[in-house]
Coordinates of C-alpha atoms in Angstrom, one line a residue:
Chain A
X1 CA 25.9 46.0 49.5
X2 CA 27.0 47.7 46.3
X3 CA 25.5 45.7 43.2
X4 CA 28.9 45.1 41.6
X5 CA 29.7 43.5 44.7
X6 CA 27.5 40.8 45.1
X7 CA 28.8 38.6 41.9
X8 CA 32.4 38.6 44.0
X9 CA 31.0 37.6 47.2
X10 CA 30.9 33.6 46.4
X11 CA 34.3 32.7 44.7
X12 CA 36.0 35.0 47.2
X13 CA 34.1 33.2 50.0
X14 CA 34.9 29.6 48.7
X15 CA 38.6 30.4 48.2
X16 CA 39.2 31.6 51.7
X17 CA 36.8 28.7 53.6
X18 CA 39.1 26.1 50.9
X19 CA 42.2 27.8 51.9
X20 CA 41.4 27.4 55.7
X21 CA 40.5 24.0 55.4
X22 CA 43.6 22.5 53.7
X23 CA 45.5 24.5 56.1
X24 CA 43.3 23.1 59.1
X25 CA 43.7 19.8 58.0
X26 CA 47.1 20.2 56.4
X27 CA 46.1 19.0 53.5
X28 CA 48.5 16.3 51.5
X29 CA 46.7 15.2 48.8
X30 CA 47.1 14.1 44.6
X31 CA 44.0 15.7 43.6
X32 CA 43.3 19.0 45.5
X33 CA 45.8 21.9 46.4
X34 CA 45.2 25.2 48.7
X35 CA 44.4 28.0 46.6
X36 CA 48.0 29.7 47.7
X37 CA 49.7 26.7 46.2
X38 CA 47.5 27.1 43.0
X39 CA 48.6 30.7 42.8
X40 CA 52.4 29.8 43.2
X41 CA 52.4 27.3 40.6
X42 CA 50.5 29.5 38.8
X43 CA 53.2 32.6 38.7
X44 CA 56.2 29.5 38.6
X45 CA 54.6 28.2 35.6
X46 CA 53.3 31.6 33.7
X47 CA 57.6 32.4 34.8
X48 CA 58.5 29.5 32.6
X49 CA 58.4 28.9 29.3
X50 CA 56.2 25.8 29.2
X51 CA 53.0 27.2 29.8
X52 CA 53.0 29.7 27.2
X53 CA 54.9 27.3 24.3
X54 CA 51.0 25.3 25.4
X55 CA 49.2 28.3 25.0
X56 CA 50.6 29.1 22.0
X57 CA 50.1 25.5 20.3
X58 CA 46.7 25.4 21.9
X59 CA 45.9 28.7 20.4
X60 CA 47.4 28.0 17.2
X61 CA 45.6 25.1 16.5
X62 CA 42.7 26.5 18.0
X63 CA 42.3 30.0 15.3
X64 CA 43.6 27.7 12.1
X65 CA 40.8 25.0 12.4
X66 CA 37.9 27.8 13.4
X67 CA 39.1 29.9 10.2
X68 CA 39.6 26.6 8.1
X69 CA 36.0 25.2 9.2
X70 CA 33.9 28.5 9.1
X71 CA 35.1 29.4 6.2
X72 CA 33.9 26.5 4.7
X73 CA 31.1 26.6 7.0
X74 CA 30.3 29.9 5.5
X75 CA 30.7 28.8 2.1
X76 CA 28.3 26.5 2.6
X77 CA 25.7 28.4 4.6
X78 CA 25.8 30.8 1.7
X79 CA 25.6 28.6 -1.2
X80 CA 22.5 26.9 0.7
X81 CA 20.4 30.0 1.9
X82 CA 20.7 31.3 -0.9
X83 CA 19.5 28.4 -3.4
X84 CA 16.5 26.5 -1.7
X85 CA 16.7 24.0 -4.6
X86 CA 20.2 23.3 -3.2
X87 CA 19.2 23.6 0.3
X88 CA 16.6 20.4 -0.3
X89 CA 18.7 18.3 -2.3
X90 CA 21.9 18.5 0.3
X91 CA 19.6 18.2 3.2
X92 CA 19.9 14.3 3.7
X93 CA 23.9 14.1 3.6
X94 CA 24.1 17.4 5.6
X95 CA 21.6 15.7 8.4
X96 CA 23.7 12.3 8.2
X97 CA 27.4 13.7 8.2
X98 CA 26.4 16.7 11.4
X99 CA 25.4 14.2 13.8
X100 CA 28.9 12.7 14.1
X101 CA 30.7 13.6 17.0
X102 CA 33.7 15.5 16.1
X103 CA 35.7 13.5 18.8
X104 CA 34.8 10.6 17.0
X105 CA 36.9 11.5 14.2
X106 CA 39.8 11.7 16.4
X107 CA 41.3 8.5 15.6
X108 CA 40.9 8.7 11.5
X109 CA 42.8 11.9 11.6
X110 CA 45.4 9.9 14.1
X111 CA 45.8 7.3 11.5
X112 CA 46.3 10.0 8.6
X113 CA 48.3 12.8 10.3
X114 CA 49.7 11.4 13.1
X115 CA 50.1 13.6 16.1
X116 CA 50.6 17.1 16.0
X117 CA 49.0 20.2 15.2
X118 CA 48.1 18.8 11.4
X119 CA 44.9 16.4 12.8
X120 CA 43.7 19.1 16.0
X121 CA 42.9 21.5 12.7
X122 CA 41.4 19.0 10.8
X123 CA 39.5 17.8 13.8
X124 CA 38.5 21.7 14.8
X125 CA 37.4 22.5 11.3
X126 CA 35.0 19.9 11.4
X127 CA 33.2 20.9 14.4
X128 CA 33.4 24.3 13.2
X129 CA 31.7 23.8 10.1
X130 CA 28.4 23.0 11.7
X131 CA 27.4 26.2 14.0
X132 CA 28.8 28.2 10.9
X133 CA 26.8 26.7 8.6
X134 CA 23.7 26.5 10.0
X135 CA 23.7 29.7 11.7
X136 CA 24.7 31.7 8.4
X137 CA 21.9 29.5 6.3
X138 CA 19.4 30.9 8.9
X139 CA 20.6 34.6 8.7
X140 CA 20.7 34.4 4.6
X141 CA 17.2 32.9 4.9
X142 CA 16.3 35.9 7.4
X143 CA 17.3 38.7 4.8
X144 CA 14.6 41.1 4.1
X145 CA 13.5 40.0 0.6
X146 CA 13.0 43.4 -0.8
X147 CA 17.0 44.0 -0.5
X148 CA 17.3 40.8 -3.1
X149 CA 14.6 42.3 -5.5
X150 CA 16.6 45.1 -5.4
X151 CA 19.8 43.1 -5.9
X152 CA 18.0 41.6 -9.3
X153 CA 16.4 45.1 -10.1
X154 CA 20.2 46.6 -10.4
X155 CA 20.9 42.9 -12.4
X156 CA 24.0 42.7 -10.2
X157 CA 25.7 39.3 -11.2
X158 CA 26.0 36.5 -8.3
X159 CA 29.0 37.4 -7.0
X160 CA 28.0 41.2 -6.1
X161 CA 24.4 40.3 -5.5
X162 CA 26.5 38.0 -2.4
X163 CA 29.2 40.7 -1.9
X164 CA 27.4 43.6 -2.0
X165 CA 23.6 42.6 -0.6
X166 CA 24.0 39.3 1.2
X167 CA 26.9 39.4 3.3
X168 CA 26.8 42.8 5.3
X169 CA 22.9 42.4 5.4
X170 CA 23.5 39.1 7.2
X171 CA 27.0 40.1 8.7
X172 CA 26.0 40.6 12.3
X173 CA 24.1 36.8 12.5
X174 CA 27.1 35.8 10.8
X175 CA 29.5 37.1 13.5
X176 CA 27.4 35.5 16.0
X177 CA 27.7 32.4 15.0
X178 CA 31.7 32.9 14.5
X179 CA 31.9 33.7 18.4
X180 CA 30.2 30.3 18.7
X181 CA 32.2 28.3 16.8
X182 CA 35.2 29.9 18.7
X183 CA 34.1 28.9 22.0
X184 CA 33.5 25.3 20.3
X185 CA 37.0 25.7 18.7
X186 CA 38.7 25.9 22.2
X187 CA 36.7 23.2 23.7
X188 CA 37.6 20.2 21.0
X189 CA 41.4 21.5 20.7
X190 CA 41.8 21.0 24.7
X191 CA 39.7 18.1 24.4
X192 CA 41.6 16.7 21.7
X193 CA 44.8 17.1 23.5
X194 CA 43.4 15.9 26.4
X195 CA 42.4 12.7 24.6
X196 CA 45.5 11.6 22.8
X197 CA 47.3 15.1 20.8
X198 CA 50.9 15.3 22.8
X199 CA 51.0 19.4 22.7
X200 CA 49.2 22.3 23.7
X201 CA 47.3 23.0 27.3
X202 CA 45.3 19.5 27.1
X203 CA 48.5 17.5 27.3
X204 CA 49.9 19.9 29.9
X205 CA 47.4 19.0 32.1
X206 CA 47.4 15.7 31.6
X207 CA 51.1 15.9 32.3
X208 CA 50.5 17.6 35.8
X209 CA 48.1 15.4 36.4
X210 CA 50.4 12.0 36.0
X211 CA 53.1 13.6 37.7
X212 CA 50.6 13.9 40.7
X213 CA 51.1 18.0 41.1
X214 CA 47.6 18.5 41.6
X215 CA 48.8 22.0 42.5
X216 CA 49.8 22.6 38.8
X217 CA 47.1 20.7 37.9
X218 CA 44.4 23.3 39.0
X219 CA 46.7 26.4 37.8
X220 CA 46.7 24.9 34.3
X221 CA 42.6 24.7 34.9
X222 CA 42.4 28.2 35.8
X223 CA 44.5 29.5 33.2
X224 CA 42.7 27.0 30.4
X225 CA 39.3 28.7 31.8
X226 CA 40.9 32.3 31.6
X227 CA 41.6 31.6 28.3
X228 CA 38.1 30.4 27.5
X229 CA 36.9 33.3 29.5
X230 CA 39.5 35.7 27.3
X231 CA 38.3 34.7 24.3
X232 CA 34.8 34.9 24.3
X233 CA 34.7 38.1 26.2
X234 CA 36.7 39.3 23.2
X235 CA 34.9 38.5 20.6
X236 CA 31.6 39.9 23.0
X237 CA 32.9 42.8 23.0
X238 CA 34.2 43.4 19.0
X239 CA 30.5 42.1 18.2
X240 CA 29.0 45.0 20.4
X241 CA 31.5 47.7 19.0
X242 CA 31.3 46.4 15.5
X243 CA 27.6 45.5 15.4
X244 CA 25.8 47.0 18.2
X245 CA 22.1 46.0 19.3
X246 CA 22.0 44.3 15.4
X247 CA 23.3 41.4 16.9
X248 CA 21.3 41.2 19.6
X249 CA 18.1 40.1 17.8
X250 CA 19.8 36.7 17.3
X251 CA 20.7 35.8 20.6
X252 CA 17.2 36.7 22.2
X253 CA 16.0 33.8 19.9
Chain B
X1 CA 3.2 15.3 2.3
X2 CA 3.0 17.4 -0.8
X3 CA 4.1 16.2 -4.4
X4 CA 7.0 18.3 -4.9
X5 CA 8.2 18.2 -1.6
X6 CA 8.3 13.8 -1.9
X7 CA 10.5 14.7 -5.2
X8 CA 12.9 16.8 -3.2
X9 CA 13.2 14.5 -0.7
X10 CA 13.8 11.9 -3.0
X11 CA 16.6 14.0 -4.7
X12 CA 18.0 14.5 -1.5
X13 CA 18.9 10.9 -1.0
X14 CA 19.8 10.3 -4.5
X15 CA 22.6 13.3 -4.0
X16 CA 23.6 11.2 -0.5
X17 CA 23.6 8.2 -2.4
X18 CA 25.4 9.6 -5.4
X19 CA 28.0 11.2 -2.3
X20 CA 28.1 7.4 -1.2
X21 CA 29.3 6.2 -4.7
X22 CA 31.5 9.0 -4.9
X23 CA 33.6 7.7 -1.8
X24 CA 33.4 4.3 -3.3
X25 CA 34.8 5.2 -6.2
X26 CA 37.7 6.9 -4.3
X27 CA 38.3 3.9 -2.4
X28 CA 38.3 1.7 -5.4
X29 CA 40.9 3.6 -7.4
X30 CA 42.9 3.8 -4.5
X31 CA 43.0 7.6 -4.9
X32 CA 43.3 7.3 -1.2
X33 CA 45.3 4.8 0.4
X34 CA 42.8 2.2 1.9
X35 CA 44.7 2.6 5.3
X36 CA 42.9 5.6 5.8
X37 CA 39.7 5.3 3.9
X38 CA 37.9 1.7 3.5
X39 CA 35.2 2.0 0.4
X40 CA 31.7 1.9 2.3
X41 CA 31.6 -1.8 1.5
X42 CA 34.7 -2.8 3.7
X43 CA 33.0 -0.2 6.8
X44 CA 29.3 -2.2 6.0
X45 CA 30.8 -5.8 5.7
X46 CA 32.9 -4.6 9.3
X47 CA 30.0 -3.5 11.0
X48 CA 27.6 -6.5 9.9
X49 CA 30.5 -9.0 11.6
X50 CA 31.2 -6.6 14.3
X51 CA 27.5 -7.1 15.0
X52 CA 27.5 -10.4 14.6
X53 CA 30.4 -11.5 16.4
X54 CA 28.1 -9.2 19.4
X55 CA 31.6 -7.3 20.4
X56 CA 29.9 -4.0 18.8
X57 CA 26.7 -4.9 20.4
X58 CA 28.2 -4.7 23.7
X59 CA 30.6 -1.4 22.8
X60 CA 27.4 0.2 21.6
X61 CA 25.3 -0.6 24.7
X62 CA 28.2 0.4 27.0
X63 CA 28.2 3.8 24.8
X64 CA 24.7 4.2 25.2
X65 CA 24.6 3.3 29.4
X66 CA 27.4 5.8 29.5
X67 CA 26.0 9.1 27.7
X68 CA 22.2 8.2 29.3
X69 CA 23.4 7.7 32.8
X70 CA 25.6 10.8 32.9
X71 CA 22.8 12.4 31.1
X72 CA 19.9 11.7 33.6
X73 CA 22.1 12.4 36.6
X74 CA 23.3 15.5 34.8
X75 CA 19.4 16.8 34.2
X76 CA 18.5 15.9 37.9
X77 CA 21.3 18.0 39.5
X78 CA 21.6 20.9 36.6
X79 CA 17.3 21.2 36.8
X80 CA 17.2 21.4 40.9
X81 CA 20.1 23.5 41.2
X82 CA 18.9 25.5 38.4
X83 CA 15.4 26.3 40.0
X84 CA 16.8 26.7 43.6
X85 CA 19.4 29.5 42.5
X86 CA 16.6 30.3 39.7
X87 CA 13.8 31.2 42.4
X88 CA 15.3 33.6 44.5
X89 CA 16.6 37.0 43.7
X90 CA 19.2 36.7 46.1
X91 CA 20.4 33.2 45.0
X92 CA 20.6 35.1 41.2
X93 CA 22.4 38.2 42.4
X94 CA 24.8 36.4 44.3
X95 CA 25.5 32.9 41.8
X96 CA 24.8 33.0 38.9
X97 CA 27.5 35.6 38.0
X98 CA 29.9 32.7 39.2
X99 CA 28.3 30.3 36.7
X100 CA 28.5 32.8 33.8
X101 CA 32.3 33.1 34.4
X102 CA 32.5 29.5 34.2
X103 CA 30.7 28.7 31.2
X104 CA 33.2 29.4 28.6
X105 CA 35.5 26.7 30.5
X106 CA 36.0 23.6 28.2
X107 CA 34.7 21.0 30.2
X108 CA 37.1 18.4 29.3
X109 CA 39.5 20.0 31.4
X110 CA 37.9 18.8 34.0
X111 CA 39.3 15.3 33.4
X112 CA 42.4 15.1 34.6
X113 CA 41.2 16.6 37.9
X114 CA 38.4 13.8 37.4
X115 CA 40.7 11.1 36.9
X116 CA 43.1 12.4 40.5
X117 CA 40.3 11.7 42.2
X118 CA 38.6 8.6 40.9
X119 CA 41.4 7.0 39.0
X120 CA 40.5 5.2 35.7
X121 CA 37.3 3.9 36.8
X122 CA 33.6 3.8 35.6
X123 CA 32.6 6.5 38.2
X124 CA 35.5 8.9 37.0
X125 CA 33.4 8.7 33.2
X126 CA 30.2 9.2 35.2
X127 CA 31.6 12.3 36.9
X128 CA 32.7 14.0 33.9
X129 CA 29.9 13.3 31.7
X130 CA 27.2 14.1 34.5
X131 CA 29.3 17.3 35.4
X132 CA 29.7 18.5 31.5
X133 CA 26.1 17.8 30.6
X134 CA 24.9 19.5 33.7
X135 CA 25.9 22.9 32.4
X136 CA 23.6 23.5 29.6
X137 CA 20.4 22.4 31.9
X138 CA 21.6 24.5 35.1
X139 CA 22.1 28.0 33.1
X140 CA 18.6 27.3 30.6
X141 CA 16.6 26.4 33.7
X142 CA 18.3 29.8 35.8
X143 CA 17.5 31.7 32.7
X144 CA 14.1 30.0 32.2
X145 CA 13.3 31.1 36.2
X146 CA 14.5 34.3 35.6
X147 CA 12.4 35.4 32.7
X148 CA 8.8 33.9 34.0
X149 CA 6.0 36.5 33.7
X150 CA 6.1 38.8 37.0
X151 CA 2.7 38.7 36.6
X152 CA 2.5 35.0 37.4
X153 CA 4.1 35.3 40.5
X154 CA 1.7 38.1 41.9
X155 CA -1.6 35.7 41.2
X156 CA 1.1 32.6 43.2
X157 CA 1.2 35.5 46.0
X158 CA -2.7 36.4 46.5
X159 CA -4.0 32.3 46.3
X160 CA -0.9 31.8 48.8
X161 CA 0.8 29.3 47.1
X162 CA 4.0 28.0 49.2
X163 CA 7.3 28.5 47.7
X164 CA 7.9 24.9 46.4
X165 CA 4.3 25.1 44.5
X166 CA 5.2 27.9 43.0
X167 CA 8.0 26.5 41.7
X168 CA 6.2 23.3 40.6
X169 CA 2.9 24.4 39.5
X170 CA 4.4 27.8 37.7
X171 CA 8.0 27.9 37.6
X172 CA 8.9 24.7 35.8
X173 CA 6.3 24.6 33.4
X174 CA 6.9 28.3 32.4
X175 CA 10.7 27.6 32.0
X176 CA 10.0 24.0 30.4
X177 CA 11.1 25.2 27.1
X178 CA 14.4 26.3 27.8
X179 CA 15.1 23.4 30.0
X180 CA 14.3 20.7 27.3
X181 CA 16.5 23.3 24.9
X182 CA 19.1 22.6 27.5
X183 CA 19.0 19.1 27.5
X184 CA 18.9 18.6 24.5
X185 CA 22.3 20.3 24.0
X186 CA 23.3 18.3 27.2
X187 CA 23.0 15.2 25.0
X188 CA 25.3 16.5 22.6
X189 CA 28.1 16.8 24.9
X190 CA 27.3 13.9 26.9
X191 CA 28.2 11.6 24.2
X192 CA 31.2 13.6 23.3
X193 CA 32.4 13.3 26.7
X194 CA 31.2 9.4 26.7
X195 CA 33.5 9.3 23.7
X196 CA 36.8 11.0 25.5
X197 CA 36.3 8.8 28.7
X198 CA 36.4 5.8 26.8
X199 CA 39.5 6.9 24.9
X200 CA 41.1 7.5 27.9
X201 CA 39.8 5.5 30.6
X202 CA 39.7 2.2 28.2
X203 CA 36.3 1.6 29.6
X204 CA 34.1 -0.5 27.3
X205 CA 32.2 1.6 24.4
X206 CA 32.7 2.8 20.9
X207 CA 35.4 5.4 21.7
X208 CA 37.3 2.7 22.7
X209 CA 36.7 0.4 20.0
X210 CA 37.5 3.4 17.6
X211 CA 40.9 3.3 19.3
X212 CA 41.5 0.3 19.3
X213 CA 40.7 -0.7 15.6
X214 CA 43.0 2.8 15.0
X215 CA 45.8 1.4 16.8
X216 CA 45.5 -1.7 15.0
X217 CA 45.1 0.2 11.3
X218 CA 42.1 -1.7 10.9
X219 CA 40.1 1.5 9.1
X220 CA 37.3 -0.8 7.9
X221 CA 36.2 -1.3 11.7
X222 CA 37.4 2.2 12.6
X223 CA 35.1 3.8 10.3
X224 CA 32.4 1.2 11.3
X225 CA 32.3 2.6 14.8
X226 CA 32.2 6.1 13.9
X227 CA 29.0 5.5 11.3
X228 CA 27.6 4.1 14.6
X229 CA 28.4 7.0 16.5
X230 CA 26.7 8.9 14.1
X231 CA 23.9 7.1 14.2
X232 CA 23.7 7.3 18.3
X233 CA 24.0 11.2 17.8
X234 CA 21.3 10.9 14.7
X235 CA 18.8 9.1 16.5
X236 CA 19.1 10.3 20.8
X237 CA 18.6 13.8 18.7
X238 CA 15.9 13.0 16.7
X239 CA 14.5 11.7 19.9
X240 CA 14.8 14.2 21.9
X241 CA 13.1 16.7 19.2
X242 CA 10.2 14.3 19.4
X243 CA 10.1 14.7 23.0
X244 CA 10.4 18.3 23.4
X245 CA 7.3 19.2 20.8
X246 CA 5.4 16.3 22.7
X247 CA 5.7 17.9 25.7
X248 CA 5.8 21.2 24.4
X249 CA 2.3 20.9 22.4
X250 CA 0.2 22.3 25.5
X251 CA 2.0 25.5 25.0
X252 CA 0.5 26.0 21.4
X253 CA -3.1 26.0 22.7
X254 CA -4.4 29.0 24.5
X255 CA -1.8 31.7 23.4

């Protein structure tokens, strides 16, 4: 069998032995649909509007809290690697606030913002911060010291000594951990709406769900996990045009 | 423990504690209406009578049985089904593709199929949480299989070693560090999803009680629960470090 074969073997396999099955047993049920009926929905809803107004919120939310809370992330990771007097005397709050579950913060922004896309950003930023800011300490900690001798050498003041030495030395590790805050991102928005935010995909779901379409139910899983899938292979693929094999060193570790 | 190191450390905590007095302040001037943010006072005095009135006691513990169960179900499945599709070549080729594409699914979005089956019910919260968690340990331990020295396998071959002692005697501990890597991301998300089930399910635990006290605008209590879920996250973390260099300590010798 041809080797690009083989990874399509199973998930074609389990789709057909499903699809026989519901039709053997014509299947009625709340919770599972034949894959045809999943496709169906799947073209009726991508047809309408619905789906793509979720997407859209969903995504929205999604890129403003991941910019909002890397950037600060970033900020952070910066101001941290690069002063290890700083880096000891924040290390306390830093280890008390990042063991909070961003999920948990889900009702304080409820009580501020109310629903809406306002407390999803706040709540994505937060979980954003963490990967961003650790990840970029560890790559500002990783630059080869002779780059910053050189940096004080030329007497370049703080801001170019960061703009011109520190960031593009530690730009690839940096990306990295941008593509895994993403893929955090899109996880807490869904999960958010999921929980209790009335827009986006989560809620859409959640929607199919009580209106026992378990048909539309599964499509809006696929298309939440194409999304996922869309996203990260993405930003895979701008990391290995922009960056090549540099950012590859990080994710052997 | 040297010197210097004890005065960082103790400038660490006076920076947290001058953070703390910070938000007291806020809270005090009311540069923040109290609805939304209690001074730490109001979230210590709610958590002391949450305590003592036991109701906390008893969200915490239901918290806890929540995230450990799912988790401990989750490593059992996601460690077996890791090594048996981790073992064989053919298992890998065919698989674990399948499992890559899946990976970047959010797992909460699972739920709602979760909850069509199950309902509202203790097992639906068991499902998810087991399911979610199970990721992390099921693609560490594949990768952990797959990257064992080939070498090893060729000494299991000539002393005859039978499949499943391979797997025991030179599989497992080879890909033990990746595995206790994976589950200690597993806890992570296990107590997120604890936290989500709770919310939705109204099953007894913290992310209920975090609702709840929301619903009811008491902040004081709100913010109470979420210093404890901190803490839960702090310490099952800290934990679970100490475990993995426990166990991990035989690796250090010999290499």
């Amino acid at each position: 069998m041809p080797h690009w074969l083989k990874p399509l073997v199973l998930p074609v396999a389990l789709i057909v032995l499903f699809e026989a099955w519901a039709r053997a047993t014509d299947l009625q049920s709340d919770s599972l649909a034949p894959p045809s009926a999943i496709g169906r929905a799947l073209i009726e809803a991508l047809g309408s509007g619905e789906l793509w107004i979720a997407t859209r919120d969903t995504l929205a939310s999604t890129l403003a809290g991941l910019l909002i809370g890397s950037a600060i992330g970033l900020m952070l990771g910066i101001a941290l690697g690069l002063s290890s007097g700083f880096n000891r005397l924040m290390d306390v709050t830093i280890e008390a606030i990042r063991p909070i579950p961003s999920i948990a913060l889900l009702p304080i922004a409820l009580i501020a913002f109310g629903f809406g896309y306002r407390m999803e950003i706040v709540i994505v930023a937060f979980a954003c911060i963490w990967p961003m800011l650790i990840l970029s300490r560890a790559a500002i900690g990783g630059i080869e010291p002779r780059l910053l001798e050189v940096a004080r050498l030329l007497r370049l003041t703080s801001a170019d000594r960061v703009r011109k030495i520190v960031i593009p030395a530690a730009l690839p590790r940096i990306f990295v951990a941008f593509r895994l805050a993403a893929g955090i991102a899109l996880i807490v928005a869904v999960t958010c709406e999921i929980a209790i935010n009335p827009i986006g995909l989560g809620a859409s779901i959640m929607a199919a769900q009580q209106a026992l379409r378990a048909d539309l139910m599964l499509a809006y899983l696929i298309w939440i996990g194409a999304i996922g899938f869309a996203l990260n292979a993405g930003l895979l693929l701008a990391q290995n045009s922009l960056f090549g094999r540099a950012a590859l060193a990080e994710i052997a570790r | 423990m040297r010197r210097p190191d004890i005065l960082w450390r103790l400038g660490s905590f006076a920076v947290a504690a001058a953070l703390v007095g910070l938000w007291q302040l806020t809270a005090d001037l009311k540069l923040v209406s109290p609805v939304f943010l209690p001074g730490p006072d109001k979230a210590w005095t709610a958590l002391i009578r949450g305590f003592s009135s036991g109701d906390l006691m008893a969200k915490l513990l239901g918290t806890l049985a929540h995230m450990l169960y799912g988790w401990l179900c989750a490593s059992f499945v996601g460690i077996a089904l890791g090594a048996a599709i981790g073992a064989s070549k053919t298992m890998r080729d065919y698989v674990a593709p399948s499992l890559e594409w899946l990976r970047p699914l959010p797992v909460s979005a699972i739920i709602p199929i979760a909850i069509a089956l199950f309902g509202l019910t203790q097992g639906m919260a068991l499902f998810v949480i087991a399911f979610g968690a199970m990721w992390p340990m099921l693609l560490a331990t594949i990768h952990g299989f797959a990257v064992v020295e080939p070498r090893l396998y060729e000494v299991a071959r000539t002393l005859h070693m039978s499949r499943l002692a391979v797997i025991v005697k030179i599989a497992l501990p080879s890909a033990s560090p990746d595995i206790l890597a994976g589950m200690r991301l597993s806890l992570t998300v296990a107590l997120i999803l604890s936290v989500v089930c709770e919310i939705l399910a109204g099953l007894d635990g913290l992310g209920h009680w975090v609702l709840l006290s929301a619903r009811a605008f008491r902040s004081a209590d709100l913010f109470a629960g979420v210093i404890l879920l901190g803490i839960v996250g702090y310490v099952t973390a800290t934990a679970m470090a100490f475990a993995e260099r426990r166990l991990l300590r035989w690796r250090g010798v010999g290499h």
